[in-house]
Coordinates of C-alpha atoms and ligand atoms in Angstrom, one line a residue:
M1 CA 0.0 0.0 0.0
R2 CA 1.2 3.4 -0.8
A3 CA 0.8 6.4 1.5
K4 CA -1.9 8.9 0.6
D5 CA -1.4 12.6 1.0
D6 CA -4.0 15.0 2.5
K7 CA -5.9 15.4 -0.8
G8 CA -6.5 11.7 -0.8
Q9 CA -4.1 11.3 -3.7
E10 CA -1.4 8.6 -3.6
S11 CA 2.1 9.9 -3.1
P12 CA 4.7 8.6 -5.6
P13 CA 6.8 5.6 -4.5
P14 CA 10.1 6.5 -2.6
K15 CA 13.0 6.8 -5.1
M16 CA 14.9 3.7 -6.0
G17 CA 18.1 5.5 -4.9
A18 CA 18.0 4.2 -1.3
A19 CA 17.6 0.7 -2.5
E20 CA 20.3 1.1 -5.1
R21 CA 22.7 2.5 -2.5
D22 CA 22.4 -0.9 -0.8
L23 CA 24.4 -2.2 -3.7
V24 CA 27.2 -1.4 -1.3
A25 CA 26.0 -4.4 0.6
L26 CA 26.5 -6.5 -2.6
G27 CA 30.0 -5.0 -2.9
I28 CA 30.7 -5.9 0.7
A29 CA 29.5 -9.4 0.1
A30 CA 31.6 -9.7 -3.0
A31 CA 34.7 -8.4 -1.2
A32 CA 33.9 -10.8 1.6
I33 CA 33.8 -13.7 -0.8
I34 CA 37.2 -12.8 -2.3
L35 CA 38.6 -12.5 1.3
F36 CA 36.9 -15.8 2.1
V37 CA 38.7 -17.5 -0.8
G38 CA 42.0 -16.0 0.5
T39 CA 41.6 -16.7 4.2
G40 CA 39.7 -19.9 3.6
G41 CA 42.5 -21.2 1.4
M42 CA 44.9 -20.7 4.3
V43 CA 42.8 -21.6 7.3
L44 CA 40.7 -24.5 6.1
P45 CA 43.7 -26.9 5.3
Q46 CA 45.1 -26.0 8.8
V47 CA 41.7 -26.9 10.4
L48 CA 41.3 -30.1 8.4
Q49 CA 44.9 -31.2 9.3
S50 CA 44.3 -30.3 13.0
W51 CA 41.1 -32.4 13.0
M52 CA 42.9 -35.3 11.5
G53 CA 45.6 -34.9 14.1
I54 CA 48.3 -34.3 11.6
G55 CA 49.0 -30.7 12.2
A56 CA 49.1 -27.9 14.7
A57 CA 45.9 -25.9 15.8
P58 CA 45.0 -23.2 13.3
D59 CA 45.8 -19.6 14.1
P60 CA 42.8 -18.3 16.1
V61 CA 43.1 -14.8 14.5
L62 CA 42.8 -16.4 11.1
V63 CA 39.8 -18.6 12.2
N64 CA 38.0 -15.5 13.6
A65 CA 38.7 -13.7 10.3
L66 CA 37.3 -16.6 8.4
L67 CA 34.1 -16.7 10.6
L68 CA 33.7 -13.0 10.2
N69 CA 34.1 -13.4 6.4
I70 CA 31.3 -16.1 6.4
A71 CA 29.0 -13.8 8.4
L72 CA 29.7 -11.0 5.9
V73 CA 29.0 -13.2 2.9
I74 CA 25.6 -14.3 4.4
F75 CA 24.7 -10.8 5.3
G76 CA 25.6 -9.3 2.0
W77 CA 23.9 -12.0 0.0
R78 CA 20.6 -11.8 2.0
R79 CA 20.6 -8.1 1.7
Y80 CA 21.1 -8.4 -2.0
A81 CA 18.4 -10.9 -2.4
E82 CA 15.9 -8.7 -0.5
L83 CA 16.9 -5.8 -2.6
T84 CA 16.2 -7.5 -5.9
G85 CA 12.8 -8.6 -4.6
E86 CA 12.0 -5.2 -3.4
I87 CA 12.9 -3.6 -6.7
A88 CA 10.8 -6.1 -8.7
E89 CA 7.8 -5.4 -6.4
R90 CA 8.2 -1.7 -6.8
R91 CA 8.4 -2.0 -10.6
K92 CA 5.2 -4.0 -10.6
A93 CA 3.4 -1.4 -8.3
E94 CA 4.6 1.4 -10.6
Q95 CA 3.3 -0.4 -13.6
L96 CA -0.1 -0.9 -11.9
A97 CA -0.2 2.8 -10.8
R98 CA 0.5 3.8 -14.4
E99 CA -2.2 1.6 -15.7
L100 CA -4.7 2.9 -13.0
S101 CA -3.8 6.5 -13.8
E102 CA -4.6 5.9 -17.4
R103 CA -8.0 4.3 -16.7
D104 CA -11.3 5.6 -15.4
P105 CA -12.0 3.5 -12.3
L106 CA -15.8 3.6 -12.8
T107 CA -16.1 2.4 -16.4
G108 CA -12.6 0.9 -17.0
S109 CA -12.3 3.0 -20.1
L110 CA -9.4 5.4 -20.8
N111 CA -9.5 8.8 -19.0
R112 CA -8.9 12.4 -19.9
R113 CA -5.2 12.1 -19.3
S114 CA -4.6 9.0 -21.5
I115 CA -7.0 9.7 -24.4
G116 CA -4.8 12.4 -25.9
P117 CA -1.6 10.3 -26.3
A118 CA -3.7 7.3 -27.3
T119 CA -5.5 9.4 -30.0
D120 CA -2.2 10.7 -31.4
T121 CA -0.9 7.2 -31.7
L122 CA -4.2 6.1 -33.4
L123 CA -4.1 9.1 -35.8
A124 CA -0.6 8.3 -36.8
A125 CA -1.5 4.6 -37.5
A126 CA -4.6 5.6 -39.3
R127 CA -2.7 8.1 -41.5
A128 CA -0.2 5.4 -42.4
D129 CA -3.0 3.2 -43.6
G130 CA -4.7 6.0 -45.6
R131 CA -7.6 6.1 -43.1
A132 CA -9.1 9.0 -41.2
A133 CA -10.3 9.2 -37.6
A134 CA -13.3 10.8 -36.0
F135 CA -13.3 12.2 -32.5
V136 CA -16.8 11.8 -31.1
M137 CA -17.6 13.7 -28.0
V138 CA -20.6 12.5 -26.0
D139 CA -22.2 14.4 -23.2
L140 CA -25.3 13.3 -21.3
D141 CA -28.2 15.6 -21.2
N142 CA -29.5 16.8 -17.8
F143 CA -27.3 14.3 -15.9
K144 CA -27.2 16.5 -12.8
M145 CA -31.0 16.2 -12.6
I146 CA -30.9 12.4 -12.9
N147 CA -28.2 12.3 -10.1
D148 CA -30.2 14.6 -7.9
L149 CA -33.4 12.7 -8.4
N150 CA -32.1 9.1 -8.2
G151 CA -29.0 9.4 -6.1
H152 CA -25.3 9.0 -7.0
T153 CA -25.3 5.2 -6.9
A154 CA -27.9 5.2 -9.7
G155 CA -25.9 7.9 -11.5
D156 CA -22.8 5.7 -11.4
A157 CA -24.8 2.6 -12.6
L158 CA -26.1 4.7 -15.5
L159 CA -22.6 5.8 -16.4
R160 CA -21.3 2.2 -16.4
A161 CA -24.2 1.0 -18.5
I162 CA -23.7 3.8 -21.0
A163 CA -20.0 3.1 -21.2
D164 CA -20.9 -0.6 -22.0
R165 CA -23.4 0.4 -24.6
I166 CA -20.9 2.7 -26.3
R167 CA -18.2 0.0 -26.2
A168 CA -20.5 -2.5 -27.8
L169 CA -20.9 -0.2 -30.8
M170 CA -17.2 0.7 -31.1
P171 CA -15.0 -0.9 -33.8
K172 CA -12.2 -3.0 -32.4
D173 CA -9.5 -0.5 -33.1
G174 CA -11.4 2.4 -31.6
L175 CA -10.8 4.2 -28.3
L176 CA -13.2 5.0 -25.6
A177 CA -12.6 7.4 -22.7
R178 CA -14.6 8.9 -19.9
L179 CA -13.4 12.5 -19.8
G180 CA -15.0 13.2 -16.4
G181 CA -18.5 13.6 -15.0
D182 CA -20.9 12.7 -17.7
E183 CA -18.7 13.2 -20.7
F184 CA -17.3 10.4 -22.9
A185 CA -15.2 10.5 -26.0
C186 CA -14.8 7.8 -28.7
V187 CA -12.1 7.9 -31.4
V188 CA -13.2 5.9 -34.4
P189 CA -11.0 5.2 -37.5
F190 CA -12.9 5.3 -40.8
D191 CA -12.5 5.2 -44.5
P192 CA -12.3 8.9 -45.6
R193 CA -14.4 8.0 -48.7
T194 CA -17.4 7.0 -46.5
P195 CA -17.7 9.6 -43.7
E196 CA -21.5 8.8 -43.6
R197 CA -20.5 5.7 -41.6
V198 CA -19.6 8.1 -38.7
D199 CA -23.0 9.6 -39.0
H200 CA -24.5 6.2 -38.7
F201 CA -22.3 5.4 -35.7
A202 CA -23.4 8.7 -34.0
G203 CA -27.1 8.0 -34.8
L204 CA -26.8 4.5 -33.3
L205 CA -25.1 5.9 -30.2
I206 CA -28.0 8.3 -29.6
E207 CA -30.5 5.6 -30.1
R208 CA -28.9 2.9 -28.0
V209 CA -28.0 5.2 -25.1
A210 CA -31.5 6.5 -24.9
Q211 CA -32.9 3.0 -24.0
P212 CA -33.9 2.9 -20.4
V213 CA -31.4 1.6 -17.8
S214 CA -32.9 -0.4 -14.9
H215 CA -31.5 0.4 -11.5
G216 CA -33.0 -0.5 -8.1
G217 CA -36.4 -1.3 -9.7
I218 CA -36.7 1.9 -11.6
D219 CA -36.0 2.7 -15.2
I220 CA -33.7 5.7 -15.8
E221 CA -33.7 7.3 -19.2
V222 CA -31.1 9.7 -20.5
T223 CA -30.3 11.3 -23.9
I224 CA -27.0 12.5 -25.2
S225 CA -25.6 15.4 -27.2
V226 CA -22.8 14.5 -29.6
G227 CA -20.2 16.6 -31.3
I228 CA -17.9 15.1 -34.0
S229 CA -14.6 16.3 -35.5
A230 CA -12.3 14.5 -37.9
N231 CA -8.8 15.0 -39.4
L232 CA -10.5 15.6 -42.8
G233 CA -11.2 19.4 -42.7
A234 CA -11.2 21.2 -46.0
H235 CA -8.3 23.6 -45.0
D236 CA -6.5 21.1 -42.7
D237 CA -3.2 19.6 -43.2
P238 CA -4.1 16.1 -41.8
A239 CA -0.6 15.8 -40.3
A240 CA -1.1 18.9 -38.3
V241 CA -4.5 17.9 -36.9
D242 CA -3.7 16.4 -33.5
A243 CA -5.7 15.0 -30.6
E244 CA -5.9 18.4 -29.0
T245 CA -7.4 20.1 -32.0
L246 CA -9.9 17.3 -32.6
T247 CA -11.0 17.4 -28.9
H248 CA -11.4 21.2 -29.0
R249 CA -13.5 21.0 -32.2
A250 CA -15.6 18.1 -31.1
D251 CA -16.3 20.0 -27.9
I252 CA -17.5 23.0 -29.9
A253 CA -19.8 20.8 -32.0
M254 CA -21.1 19.1 -28.9
Y255 CA -21.9 22.6 -27.4
H256 CA -23.7 23.4 -30.6
A257 CA -25.8 20.2 -30.3
K258 CA -26.7 21.2 -26.8
K259 CA -27.8 24.7 -28.0
Q260 CA -29.8 23.1 -30.8
G261 CA -32.0 21.3 -28.2
K262 CA -29.9 18.3 -27.2
N263 CA -30.4 14.6 -28.1
C264 CA -28.7 15.2 -31.5
F265 CA -25.3 15.2 -33.2
F266 CA -23.4 17.8 -35.2
W267 CA -20.1 17.8 -37.1
F268 CA -17.8 20.6 -36.3
E269 CA -17.9 23.5 -38.7
E270 CA -15.8 26.7 -38.6
P271 CA -18.7 29.1 -38.1
M272 CA -19.5 27.3 -34.8
E273 CA -16.1 28.4 -33.5
R274 CA -16.6 32.0 -34.7
A275 CA -20.0 32.0 -33.0
L276 CA -18.5 30.7 -29.8
R277 CA -15.8 33.3 -29.9
F278 CA -18.4 36.1 -30.5
R279 CA -20.3 34.8 -27.6
G280 CA -17.2 35.0 -25.4
E281 CA -16.6 38.5 -26.6
L282 CA -20.2 39.4 -25.9
E283 CA -20.0 38.1 -22.3
N284 CA -16.8 40.0 -21.6
G285 CA -18.2 43.1 -23.4
I286 CA -21.4 43.0 -21.3
R287 CA -19.4 42.6 -18.0
R288 CA -17.1 45.5 -18.9
G289 CA -19.9 47.6 -20.5
V290 CA -22.2 47.5 -17.5
A291 CA -19.4 48.7 -15.2
R292 CA -18.5 51.5 -17.7
G293 CA -22.1 52.6 -18.2
E294 CA -22.2 51.7 -21.9
F295 CA -25.8 50.6 -21.7
V296 CA -28.2 53.5 -22.1
P297 CA -32.0 53.8 -22.0
F298 CA -34.0 54.8 -25.1
Y299 CA -37.6 55.6 -25.0
E300 CA -40.5 54.6 -27.2
Q301 CA -43.7 56.6 -27.1
Q302 CA -47.0 55.1 -25.9
V303 CA -50.1 56.8 -27.1
D304 CA -53.8 56.7 -26.5
L305 CA -55.1 55.5 -29.9
A306 CA -58.5 57.3 -29.7
T307 CA -57.1 60.8 -28.9
G308 CA -53.6 60.4 -30.2
Q309 CA -52.3 61.8 -26.9
L310 CA -48.9 60.8 -25.6
T311 CA -49.4 58.8 -22.3
G312 CA -45.8 57.8 -21.5
F313 CA -42.7 55.9 -22.7
E314 CA -41.4 52.4 -22.7
M315 CA -37.7 52.3 -21.8
L316 CA -35.7 50.0 -24.1
A317 CA -32.1 49.2 -23.5
R318 CA -29.5 50.2 -26.1
W319 CA -25.8 49.2 -26.3
H320 CA -23.2 50.5 -28.5
S321 CA -20.1 48.5 -27.6
P322 CA -16.8 50.2 -28.4
T323 CA -15.4 46.8 -29.8
L324 CA -18.5 45.1 -31.2
G325 CA -20.6 48.0 -32.4
S326 CA -24.4 48.3 -31.9
I327 CA -25.9 45.1 -30.5
S328 CA -29.6 44.5 -30.3
P329 CA -31.2 43.9 -26.9
E330 CA -32.6 40.7 -28.4
V331 CA -29.0 39.5 -28.5
F332 CA -27.5 41.0 -25.3
I333 CA -30.4 40.6 -22.9
P334 CA -30.5 36.7 -23.1
V335 CA -26.7 36.6 -22.7
A336 CA -26.8 39.0 -19.7
E337 CA -29.5 36.7 -18.2
E338 CA -27.3 33.6 -18.7
I339 CA -24.2 35.2 -17.2
G340 CA -26.1 36.6 -14.2
M341 CA -25.6 40.3 -15.2
I342 CA -29.2 41.1 -16.0
G343 CA -30.1 42.4 -12.5
E344 CA -27.3 44.9 -12.4
L345 CA -27.7 45.9 -16.0
S346 CA -31.4 46.5 -15.5
E347 CA -31.1 48.4 -12.2
R348 CA -28.6 50.8 -13.7
L349 CA -30.9 51.4 -16.7
I350 CA -33.9 52.0 -14.5
D351 CA -31.9 54.3 -12.3
Q352 CA -31.0 56.4 -15.3
A353 CA -34.5 56.2 -16.7
L354 CA -36.1 57.5 -13.5
Q355 CA -33.6 60.3 -13.5
D356 CA -34.5 61.2 -17.1
A357 CA -38.2 60.9 -16.4
R358 CA -38.2 63.4 -13.6
E359 CA -38.0 66.0 -16.3
W360 CA -41.2 64.8 -17.9
S361 CA -44.7 66.0 -17.2
P362 CA -46.2 64.2 -14.2
T363 CA -48.9 63.0 -16.5
L364 CA -46.5 60.7 -18.4
S365 CA -45.7 57.1 -17.3
L366 CA -42.5 55.1 -17.6
S367 CA -42.7 51.4 -18.5
V368 CA -39.7 49.2 -17.9
N369 CA -39.1 45.6 -19.0
I370 CA -38.2 43.1 -16.3
S371 CA -36.6 39.7 -17.1
P372 CA -38.0 36.6 -15.5
I373 CA -34.6 36.1 -13.9
Q374 CA -35.0 39.3 -11.9
L375 CA -38.3 37.9 -10.5
R376 CA -36.3 35.1 -8.8
D377 CA -34.7 37.7 -6.6
P378 CA -36.9 38.1 -3.5
W379 CA -35.3 41.6 -2.9
F380 CA -36.3 42.8 -6.4
S381 CA -39.3 44.9 -5.2
Q382 CA -37.2 46.5 -2.4
K383 CA -34.5 47.4 -4.9
L384 CA -37.0 49.0 -7.3
L385 CA -38.7 50.9 -4.4
K386 CA -35.3 52.1 -3.3
L387 CA -34.7 53.6 -6.8
L388 CA -38.1 55.2 -6.8
V389 CA -37.3 56.8 -3.4
K390 CA -33.9 57.9 -4.7
H391 CA -35.5 59.8 -7.6
N392 CA -38.6 60.9 -5.8
F393 CA -40.6 59.2 -8.6
P394 CA -44.2 58.5 -7.8
P395 CA -44.7 54.7 -7.9
H396 CA -48.1 55.0 -9.8
R397 CA -46.2 56.4 -12.8
L398 CA -44.0 53.3 -13.1
D399 CA -45.3 50.4 -15.0
V400 CA -43.4 47.0 -14.9
E401 CA -43.7 44.9 -18.0
I402 CA -43.2 41.2 -17.4
T403 CA -43.5 38.4 -20.1
E404 CA -45.5 35.3 -19.9
S405 CA -42.4 33.2 -19.3
C406 CA -42.3 34.8 -15.8
L407 CA -45.3 32.6 -15.1
H408 CA -43.2 29.5 -15.4
E409 CA -40.9 30.7 -12.6
N410 CA -41.6 29.9 -9.0
I411 CA -45.1 31.4 -9.0
G412 CA -45.1 31.9 -5.2
V413 CA -42.1 34.3 -5.4
V414 CA -43.4 36.0 -8.5
R415 CA -46.8 36.6 -6.8
S416 CA -45.2 38.0 -3.7
I417 CA -43.0 40.4 -5.7
I418 CA -45.9 41.5 -7.8
T419 CA -48.1 42.0 -4.7
S420 CA -45.4 44.0 -3.0
L421 CA -45.0 46.3 -6.0
K422 CA -48.7 46.7 -6.4
N423 CA -49.0 47.6 -2.8
Q424 CA -46.6 50.5 -3.4
G425 CA -48.7 51.7 -6.3
V426 CA -46.6 50.4 -9.2
T427 CA -48.6 48.9 -12.1
I428 CA -47.9 45.6 -13.8
S429 CA -48.4 44.8 -17.5
L430 CA -48.2 41.4 -19.2
D431 CA -45.9 41.9 -22.2
D432 CA -45.8 40.0 -25.5
F433 CA -49.2 38.5 -24.8
G434 CA -50.2 35.7 -27.2
T435 CA -46.7 34.3 -27.7
G436 CA -46.4 32.3 -24.5
F437 CA -48.6 29.8 -22.7
S438 CA -50.4 31.7 -19.9
S439 CA -53.6 30.1 -19.0
L440 CA -56.8 32.0 -18.2
S441 CA -56.5 31.0 -14.6
Q442 CA -53.0 32.4 -14.3
L443 CA -54.2 35.6 -15.9
R444 CA -56.9 35.9 -13.3
S445 CA -54.8 34.8 -10.4
L446 CA -52.1 37.5 -10.8
P447 CA -53.1 41.1 -10.4
F448 CA -52.1 42.5 -13.9
D449 CA -53.2 46.0 -14.8
R450 CA -52.8 45.7 -18.5
L451 CA -52.1 43.3 -21.4
K452 CA -49.7 44.1 -24.2
I453 CA -50.6 42.3 -27.5
D454 CA -47.4 41.1 -29.1
R455 CA -46.2 43.0 -32.1
S456 CA -46.0 39.9 -34.3
F457 CA -49.9 39.9 -34.4
V458 CA -50.3 43.6 -34.7
S459 CA -47.7 44.3 -37.4
E460 CA -49.6 41.9 -39.7
L461 CA -53.0 43.4 -39.0
A462 CA -52.9 45.1 -42.4
G463 CA -52.4 41.9 -44.4
S464 CA -53.5 38.7 -42.5
D465 CA -56.9 37.6 -41.6
D466 CA -55.6 35.3 -38.9
S467 CA -53.8 38.1 -37.1
D468 CA -57.0 40.1 -37.3
K469 CA -58.9 37.3 -35.5
M470 CA -56.1 36.9 -33.0
V471 CA -56.0 40.6 -32.1
R472 CA -59.8 40.7 -31.9
A473 CA -59.8 37.7 -29.6
I474 CA -57.2 39.2 -27.3
V475 CA -59.1 42.5 -27.2
S476 CA -62.3 40.8 -26.2
L477 CA -60.5 38.7 -23.6
G478 CA -59.1 42.0 -22.1
D479 CA -62.7 43.3 -22.1
G480 CA -63.9 40.2 -20.3
L481 CA -61.2 40.3 -17.7
D482 CA -61.4 44.0 -17.3
L483 CA -57.8 44.5 -18.4
P484 CA -56.9 47.5 -20.6
I485 CA -54.8 46.7 -23.6
T486 CA -51.8 48.2 -25.4
A487 CA -51.0 47.1 -28.9
E488 CA -47.3 47.1 -29.9
G489 CA -45.8 47.3 -33.3
I490 CA -48.2 49.9 -35.0
E491 CA -46.2 50.5 -38.1
N492 CA -48.7 52.4 -40.4
P493 CA -52.1 54.2 -40.5
V494 CA -53.8 51.0 -41.8
I495 CA -52.9 49.1 -38.7
L496 CA -53.8 52.0 -36.5
E497 CA -57.2 52.3 -38.1
S498 CA -58.1 48.6 -37.7
L499 CA -57.0 48.8 -34.0
R500 CA -59.1 51.9 -33.4
R501 CA -62.2 50.1 -34.7
M502 CA -61.6 47.3 -32.1
G503 CA -61.9 49.4 -29.0
E504 CA -60.3 51.8 -26.6
L505 CA -56.6 50.8 -26.8
K506 CA -53.3 52.3 -26.1
G507 CA -50.6 51.7 -28.7
Q508 CA -47.0 52.1 -29.7
G509 CA -44.9 51.5 -32.7
Y510 CA -42.7 52.9 -35.5
F511 CA -45.7 54.8 -36.8
Y512 CA -45.2 57.2 -33.8
G513 CA -41.5 57.2 -34.1
R514 CA -38.5 55.0 -33.3
P515 CA -37.2 54.8 -29.8
E516 CA -35.0 57.8 -29.0
D517 CA -32.5 58.9 -26.4
A518 CA -33.2 61.1 -23.3
A519 CA -32.1 64.3 -25.1
A520 CA -34.4 63.7 -28.1
V521 CA -37.3 62.9 -25.7
R522 CA -36.7 66.1 -23.8
A523 CA -36.7 68.1 -27.0
R524 CA -40.0 66.4 -28.1
L525 CA -41.6 67.1 -24.7
A526 CA -40.4 70.7 -24.7
E527 CA -42.0 71.3 -28.0
A528 CA -45.3 69.7 -26.8
G529 CA -45.2 71.6 -23.5
L530 CA -44.9 68.4 -21.6
L531 CA -41.8 69.0 -19.5
A532 CA -42.2 69.1 -15.7
H533 CA -41.9 72.7 -14.5
A534 CA -40.2 72.5 -11.2
V535 CA -39.1 69.2 -9.9
A536 CA -38.2 69.1 -6.2
P537 CA -34.7 67.7 -5.5
A538 CA -34.6 64.1 -4.2
D539 CA -33.4 63.9 -0.7
D540 CA -34.7 61.0 1.2
A541 CA -37.5 58.5 1.6
A542 CA -39.7 60.9 3.5
D543 CA -39.8 63.2 0.5
L544 CA -41.4 60.5 -1.7
T545 CA -45.0 60.5 -0.3
E546 CA -45.1 64.2 0.0
H547 CA -43.7 64.7 -3.5
S548 CA -46.1 62.2 -5.1
A549 CA -49.0 63.8 -3.3
R550 CA -47.9 67.2 -4.7
V551 CA -47.5 65.7 -8.2
N552 CA -50.9 64.1 -7.9
R553 CA -52.5 67.4 -6.9
K554 CA -50.8 69.2 -9.8
A555 CA -51.9 66.5 -12.2
S556 CA -55.6 66.6 -11.2
Ligands
C2E601 P1 -40.3 44.4 -26.3 O1 -40.5 44.6 -24.8 O2 -41.4 43.7 -27.0 O3 -40.0 45.8 -26.9 C1 -40.6 46.3 -28.1 C2 -39.6 46.0 -29.2 O4 -40.3 46.2 -30.4 C3 -38.4 47.0 -29.2 O5 -37.3 46.3 -29.7 C4 -38.9 48.0 -30.2 O6 -37.8 48.8 -30.8 C5 -39.6 47.2 -31.2 N1 -40.6 47.9 -31.9 C6 -41.3 49.0 -31.5 N2 -42.2 49.4 -32.5 C7 -42.1 48.6 -33.5 C8 -42.7 48.4 -34.8 O7 -43.5 49.2 -35.1 N3 -42.3 47.4 -35.6 C9 -41.4 46.5 -35.2 N4 -41.0 45.6 -36.0 N5 -40.7 46.6 -34.0 C10 -41.1 47.6 -33.2 P2 -36.0 46.3 -29.1 O8 -35.7 47.6 -28.5 O9 -35.0 45.8 -30.1 O10 -36.1 45.3 -27.9 C11 -36.3 44.0 -28.1 C12 -36.7 43.3 -26.8 O11 -35.6 43.3 -25.9 C13 -37.8 43.9 -26.1 O12 -39.0 43.6 -26.6 C14 -37.6 43.4 -24.7 O13 -38.2 42.1 -24.6 C15 -36.1 43.3 -24.6 N6 -35.6 44.4 -23.9 C16 -35.3 45.7 -24.3 N7 -34.8 46.4 -23.3 C17 -34.9 45.6 -22.2 C18 -34.5 45.8 -20.8 O14 -34.1 46.9 -20.3 N8 -34.7 44.7 -20.0 C19 -35.2 43.6 -20.4 N9 -35.4 42.5 -19.5 N10 -35.5 43.4 -21.7 C20 -35.4 44.4 -22.5
CA602 CA1 -41.9 45.5 -23.5
CA603 CA1 -43.4 43.4 -26.2

């Protein structure tokens, strides 16, 4: 047994040096043997003659020297024999350790460390035979959930069963490795004239792995996402494509398969790598840009369709990145959500918007879009109220737009946040209505103040009969539930006219103008006489109620 260090890892065997130093013992034994021959040659005949009574007693000094010699020979020999045994044993242990370090203990396949060199060897052999090799990266979908639901023993059993299934499909000269966790890799040599055989192999993998695995009386099912690369690329010098390149590319293709909805396979293609790089740049750009205040609020007019009067603005995030140029919120918002930046990004924008909106007439409202992720934060309503207090902005002028996907979140938390906001006077709109899956009961159970019909229905009002029916249905649903309605995406007078005929709606869209920055809004309001005259400076929370009361009096 070898000693383990404090991380539970085995420490390497002590160096052979100490054992080899004991070769001195062998030297001593050899010298003792030579001496033994010398002294023995002299003393033994004397001893024999003395025993036979034909000679004098041997010299006791010489006899002692001989005995000492014998002892030295025995000692030296035994030590040497022990030493050889010890060295042989250590060599065996080392060999075993090397083998273990190259294997995954759970599945017996190669591991992350050994697959690289093994792949390089296979690539060289395949090239010599005029064959190609595919690196097939396999990653289980939602394995963490399976582990959490069924326990780690079941997870391990599943991994072993999957390794066996993959092995059963592999050609004899292929390689299988578990790269860690729930990730496997196979390296499969193939004839470059028939790459479709690799597609067939990947298809079979997906099909076989998806068969249920029985463990402890229950059937566990899992799917896989597969990424494939090969030393066949159009611009590749096959000799330059090594295991590292193939692993990297297969990984990118696998990531792509995950993004495409999992349970499928993709071959690596160059644009995937570019997309991934762009994604990395976006993530860094967002992190940096939020800190540097690169994100700014723009404002889109919201209008009472019957009178044409301006009722407020919807704030829309804009980002002009110094390195990436102008990026649409439809691109950066989902990324900010994924990397956990949406809260900070949104709060900074709302902070700025509330500051801008203090210059507007108190009759005008401000709508802000809130991501479902933000509604997971139990402190969200507190954060928003703090901003309202900071800017002395009357809560009833703020409208929070949430999308139907919020309703799939933890509905208890969403409800308590919405209730808390409503208790402060903030209004809540359901955005993009018609694109999600909100049920009527959800619509009634959450206290929405308004529905916003998605622009995809509204923009087509001019042309499509179906959109017309859809918009009509939503408008009458709003009537029935006593929910006022805003139509988005009014692009021309034809759409406006058909909406006007449907009822008393609010609306917004390019027909009224594109979203514009704070300065343009100020200029527009100045012209229309809709700027606030004197706005009291924001000091502290106590100001808020007094200020909103004053604003309300002025407004009425
Ligand atoms: P949304 O909330 O549905 O916002 C309306 C979008 O429609 C805006 O796109 C607006 O520019 C666009 N739009 C307005 N009128 C018309 C029209 O007549 N025709 C057409 N085709 N489009 C029109 P934008 O600014 O690109 O924003 C896209 C989405 O990004 C927003 O959709 C919203 O979901 C999201 N978003 C924008 N800002 C924020 C934000 O600060 N926070 C969050 N969570 N999401 C935001
Ligand atoms: Ca919106
Ligand atoms: Ca919308």
